[in-house]
Coordinates of C-alpha atoms in Angstrom, one line a residue:
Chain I
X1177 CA 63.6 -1.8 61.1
X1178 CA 63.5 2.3 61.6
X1179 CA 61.3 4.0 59.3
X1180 CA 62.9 7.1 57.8
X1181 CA 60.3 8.6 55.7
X1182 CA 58.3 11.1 57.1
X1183 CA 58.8 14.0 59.4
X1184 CA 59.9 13.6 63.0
X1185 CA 57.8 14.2 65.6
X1186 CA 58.3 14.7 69.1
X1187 CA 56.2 12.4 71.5
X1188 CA 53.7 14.2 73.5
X1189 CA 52.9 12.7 77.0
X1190 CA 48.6 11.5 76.6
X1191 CA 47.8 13.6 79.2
X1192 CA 49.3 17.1 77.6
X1193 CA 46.3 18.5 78.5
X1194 CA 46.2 17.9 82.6
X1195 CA 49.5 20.3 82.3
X1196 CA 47.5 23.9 81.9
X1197 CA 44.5 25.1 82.9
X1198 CA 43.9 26.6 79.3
X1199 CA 44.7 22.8 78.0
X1200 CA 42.4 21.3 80.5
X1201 CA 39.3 24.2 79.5
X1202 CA 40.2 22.9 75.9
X1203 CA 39.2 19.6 76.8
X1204 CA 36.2 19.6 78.6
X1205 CA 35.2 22.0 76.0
X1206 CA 35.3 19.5 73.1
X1207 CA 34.2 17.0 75.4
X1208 CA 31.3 18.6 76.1
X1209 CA 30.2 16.9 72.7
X1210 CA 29.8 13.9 74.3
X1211 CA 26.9 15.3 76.7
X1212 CA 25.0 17.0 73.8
X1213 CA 24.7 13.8 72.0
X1214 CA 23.6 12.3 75.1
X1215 CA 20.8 15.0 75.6
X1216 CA 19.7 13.8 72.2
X1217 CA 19.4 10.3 73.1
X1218 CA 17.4 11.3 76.1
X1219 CA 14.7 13.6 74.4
X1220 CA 14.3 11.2 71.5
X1221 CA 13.5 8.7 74.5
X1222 CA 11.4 11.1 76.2
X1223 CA 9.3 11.7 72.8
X1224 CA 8.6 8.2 72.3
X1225 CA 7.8 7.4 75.4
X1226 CA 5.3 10.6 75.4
X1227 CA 4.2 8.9 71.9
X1228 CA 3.8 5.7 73.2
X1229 CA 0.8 6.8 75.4
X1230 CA 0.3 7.7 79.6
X1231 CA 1.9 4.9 80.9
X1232 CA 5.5 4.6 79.0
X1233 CA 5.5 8.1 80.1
X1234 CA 4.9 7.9 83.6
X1235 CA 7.9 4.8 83.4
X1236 CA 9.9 7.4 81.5
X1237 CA 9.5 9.2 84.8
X1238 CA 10.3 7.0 87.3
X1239 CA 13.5 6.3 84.8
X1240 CA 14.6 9.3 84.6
X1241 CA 14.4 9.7 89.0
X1242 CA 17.3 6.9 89.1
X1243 CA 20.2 8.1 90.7
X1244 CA 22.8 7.2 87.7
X1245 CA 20.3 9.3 85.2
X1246 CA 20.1 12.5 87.6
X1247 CA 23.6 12.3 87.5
X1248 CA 24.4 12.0 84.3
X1249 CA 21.9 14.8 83.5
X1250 CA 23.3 17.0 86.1
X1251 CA 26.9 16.9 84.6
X1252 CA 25.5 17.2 81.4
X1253 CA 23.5 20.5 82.1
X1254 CA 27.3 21.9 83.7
X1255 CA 28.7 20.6 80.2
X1256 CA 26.4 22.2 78.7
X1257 CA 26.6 25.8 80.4
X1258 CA 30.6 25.3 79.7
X1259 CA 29.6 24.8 75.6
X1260 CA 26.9 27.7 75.9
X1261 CA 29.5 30.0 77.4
X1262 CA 32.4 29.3 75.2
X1263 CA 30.2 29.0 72.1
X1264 CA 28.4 32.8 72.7
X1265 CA 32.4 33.7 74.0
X1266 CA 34.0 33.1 70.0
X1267 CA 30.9 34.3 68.2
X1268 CA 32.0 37.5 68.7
X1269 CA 35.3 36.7 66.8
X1270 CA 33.5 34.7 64.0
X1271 CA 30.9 37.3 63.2
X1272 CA 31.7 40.4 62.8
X1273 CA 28.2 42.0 62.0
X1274 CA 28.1 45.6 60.2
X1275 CA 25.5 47.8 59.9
X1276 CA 25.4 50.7 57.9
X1277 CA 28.8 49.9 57.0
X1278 CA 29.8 50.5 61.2
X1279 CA 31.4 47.4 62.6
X1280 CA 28.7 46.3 65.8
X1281 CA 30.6 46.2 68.6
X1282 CA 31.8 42.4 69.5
X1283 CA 30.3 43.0 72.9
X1284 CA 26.4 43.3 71.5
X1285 CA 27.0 40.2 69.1
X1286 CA 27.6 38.3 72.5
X1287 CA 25.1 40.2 73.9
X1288 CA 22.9 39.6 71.1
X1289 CA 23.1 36.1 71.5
X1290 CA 22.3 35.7 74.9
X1291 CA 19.6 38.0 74.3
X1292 CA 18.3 35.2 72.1
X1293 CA 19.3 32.7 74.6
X1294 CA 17.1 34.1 76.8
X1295 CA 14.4 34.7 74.4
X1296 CA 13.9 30.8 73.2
X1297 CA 14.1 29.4 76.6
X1298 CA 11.2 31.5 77.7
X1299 CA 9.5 30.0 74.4
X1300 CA 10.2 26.2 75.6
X1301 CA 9.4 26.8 78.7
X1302 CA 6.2 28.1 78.3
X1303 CA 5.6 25.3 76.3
X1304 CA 6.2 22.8 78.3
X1305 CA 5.0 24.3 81.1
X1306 CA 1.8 26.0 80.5
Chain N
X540 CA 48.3 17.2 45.9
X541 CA 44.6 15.6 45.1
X542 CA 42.1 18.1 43.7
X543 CA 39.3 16.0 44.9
X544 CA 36.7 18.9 46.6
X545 CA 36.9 19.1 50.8
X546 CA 34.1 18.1 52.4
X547 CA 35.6 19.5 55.3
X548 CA 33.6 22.9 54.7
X549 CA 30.3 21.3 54.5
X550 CA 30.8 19.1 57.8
X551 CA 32.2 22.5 59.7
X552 CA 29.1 23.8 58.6
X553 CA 26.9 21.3 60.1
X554 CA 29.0 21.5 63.2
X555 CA 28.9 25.4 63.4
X556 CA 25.2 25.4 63.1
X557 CA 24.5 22.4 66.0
X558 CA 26.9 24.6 68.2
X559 CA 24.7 27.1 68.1
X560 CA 21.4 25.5 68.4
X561 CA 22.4 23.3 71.0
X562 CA 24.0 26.5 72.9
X563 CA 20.7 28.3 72.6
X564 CA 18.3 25.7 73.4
X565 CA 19.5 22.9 75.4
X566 CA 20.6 24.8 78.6
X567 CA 16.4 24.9 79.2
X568 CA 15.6 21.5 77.5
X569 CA 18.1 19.9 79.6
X570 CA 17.3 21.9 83.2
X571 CA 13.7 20.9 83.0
X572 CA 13.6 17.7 81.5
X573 CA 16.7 16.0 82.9
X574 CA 17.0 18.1 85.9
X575 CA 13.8 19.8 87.4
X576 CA 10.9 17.8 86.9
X577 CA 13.2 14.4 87.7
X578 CA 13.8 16.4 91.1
X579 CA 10.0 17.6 91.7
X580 CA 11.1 21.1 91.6
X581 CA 8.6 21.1 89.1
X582 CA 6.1 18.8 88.0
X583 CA 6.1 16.7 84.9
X584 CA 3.4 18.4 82.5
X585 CA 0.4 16.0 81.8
X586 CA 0.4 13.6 79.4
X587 CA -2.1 14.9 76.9
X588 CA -0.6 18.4 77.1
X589 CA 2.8 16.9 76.3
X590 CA 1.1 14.6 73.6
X591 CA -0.4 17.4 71.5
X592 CA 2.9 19.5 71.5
X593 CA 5.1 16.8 70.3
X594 CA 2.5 15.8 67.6
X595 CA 2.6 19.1 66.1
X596 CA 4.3 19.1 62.7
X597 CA 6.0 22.6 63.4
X598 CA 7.6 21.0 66.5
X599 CA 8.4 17.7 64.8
X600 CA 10.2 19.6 62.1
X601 CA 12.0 21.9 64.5
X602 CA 13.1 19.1 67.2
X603 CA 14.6 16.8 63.6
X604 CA 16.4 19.5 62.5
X605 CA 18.0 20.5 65.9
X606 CA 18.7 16.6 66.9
X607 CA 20.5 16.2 63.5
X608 CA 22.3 19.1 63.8
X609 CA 23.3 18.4 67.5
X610 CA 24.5 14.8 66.4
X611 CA 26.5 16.5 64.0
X612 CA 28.0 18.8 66.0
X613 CA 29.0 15.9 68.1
X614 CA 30.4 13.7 65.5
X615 CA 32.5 16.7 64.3
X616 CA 33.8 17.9 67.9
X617 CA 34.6 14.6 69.2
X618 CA 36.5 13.3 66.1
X619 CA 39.1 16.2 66.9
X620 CA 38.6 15.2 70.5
X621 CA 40.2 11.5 70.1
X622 CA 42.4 12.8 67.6
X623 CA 44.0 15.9 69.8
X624 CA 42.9 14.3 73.1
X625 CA 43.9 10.8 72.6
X626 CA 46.4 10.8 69.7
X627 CA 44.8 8.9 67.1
X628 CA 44.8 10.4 64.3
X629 CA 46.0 7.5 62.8
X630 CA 42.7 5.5 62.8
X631 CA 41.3 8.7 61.2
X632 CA 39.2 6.4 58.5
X633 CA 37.7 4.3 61.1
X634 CA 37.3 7.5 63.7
X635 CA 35.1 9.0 60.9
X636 CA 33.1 6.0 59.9
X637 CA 32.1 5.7 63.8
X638 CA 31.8 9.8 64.4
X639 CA 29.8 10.6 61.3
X640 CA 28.2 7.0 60.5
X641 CA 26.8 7.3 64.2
X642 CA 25.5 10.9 63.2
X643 CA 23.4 9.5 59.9
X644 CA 22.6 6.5 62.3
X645 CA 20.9 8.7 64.9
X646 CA 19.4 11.4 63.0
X647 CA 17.7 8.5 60.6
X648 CA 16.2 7.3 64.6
X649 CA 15.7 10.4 64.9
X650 CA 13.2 10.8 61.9
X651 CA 11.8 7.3 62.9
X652 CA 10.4 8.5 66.2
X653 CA 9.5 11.9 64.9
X654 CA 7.3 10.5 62.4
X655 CA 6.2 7.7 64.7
X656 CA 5.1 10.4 67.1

């Protein structure tokens, strides 16, 4: 039987997005999802293993050394950068910031937030690291 | 047309602000814990040092609220993602039980070994 309720739509081929370049940034943008909730997965790992006392850590370690995990963390970081950069790229578009009732130009919003970028990675890594 | 409130607003919300805390902190988190010290370009920080940071309240608070925003980020993205990417928006209930159910499911974990810590 046909149904004939409903709009028609035209079929669109599952890989629409291998046909531009703009489609295919699209993509790995959104899919870049996938590698922040996987960060979140590791450093919840990480914390209980730090939690669970010297030696969980150290196997947390030796873990994390595997080739599949580099990996994994490796593409994640590049995913990552992609999400920072196109994130900080529309904030520009989504804020618009005024002082003194002058519109801030959408260049320091962007600015701005890499500025802060900048400013909180110093923070963890002295952290973790001093 | 229902006039049942959107909870779309609220969910874009939680979205909008994981996007942004995961674009401002995780570049670092992930470079040296996943990346730099794994490598030996820098060694992994002693246990006790590690220990006493993650058992501070301040940091417990601040590392829950940015894994339950990240997760929600996630589950907000990626339901668009199978339903642009893959064409399914017609297993939208089920897409969102799994994308948002998995959120509450991992920022409850999340809380567990927080506390735990």
């Amino acid at each position: 039987m046909i149904e004939t309720t409903g709009p028609y739509h035209r079929p669109i081929s599952l890989f629409w997005w291998t046909r531009r370049r703009a489609y295919l940034v699209f993509v790995l943008r959104e899919l870049s999802s996938v590698f922040v909730a996987w960060f979140v997965v590791y450093l919840l790992m990480l914390v209980s293993a730090i939690s669970s006392g010297g030696d969980s850590y150290q196997r947390f370690q030796d873990w994390s050394g595997q080739v599949w995990v580099l990996a994994l963390n490796i593409v994640s970081f590049l995913f990552i950068l992609l999400h920072m950069v196109t994130w900080f790229g529309l904030a520009p578009k989504a804020m618009v910031v005024k002082l003194r009732a002058r519109r801030v130009p959408p260049r320091a919003v962007l600015a701005g937030h890499y500025a802060l970028c900048v400013l909180l990675s110093a923070i963890v890594a002295w952290l973790v690291l001093r | 047309m229902s006039r049942r409130r959107s909870p779309e607003p609220f969910v874009w919300l939680l979205f909008s602000a994981g996007g942004t805390v995961t674009a401002l902190l995780f570049p670092m988190l992930v470079f040296l814990f996943g990346i730099a010290f794994p490598l030996g370009w820098l060694s992994w920080p002693d246990h006790a040092h590690l220990l006493s940071v993650v058992q501070n309240p301040i940091t417990k608070l601040i590392l829950f609220g940015v894994c339950v925003l990240a997760l929600f980020h996630w589950a907000h993205r990626f339901r668009y993602t199978l339903y642009d990417g893959l064409q399914l928006k017609r297993l939208s209930s089920a897409i969102i039980v799994l994308c948002y159910g998995g959120a509450v499911v991992g920022s409850v974990l999340a809380g567990l070994v927080l506390l735990g810590a």
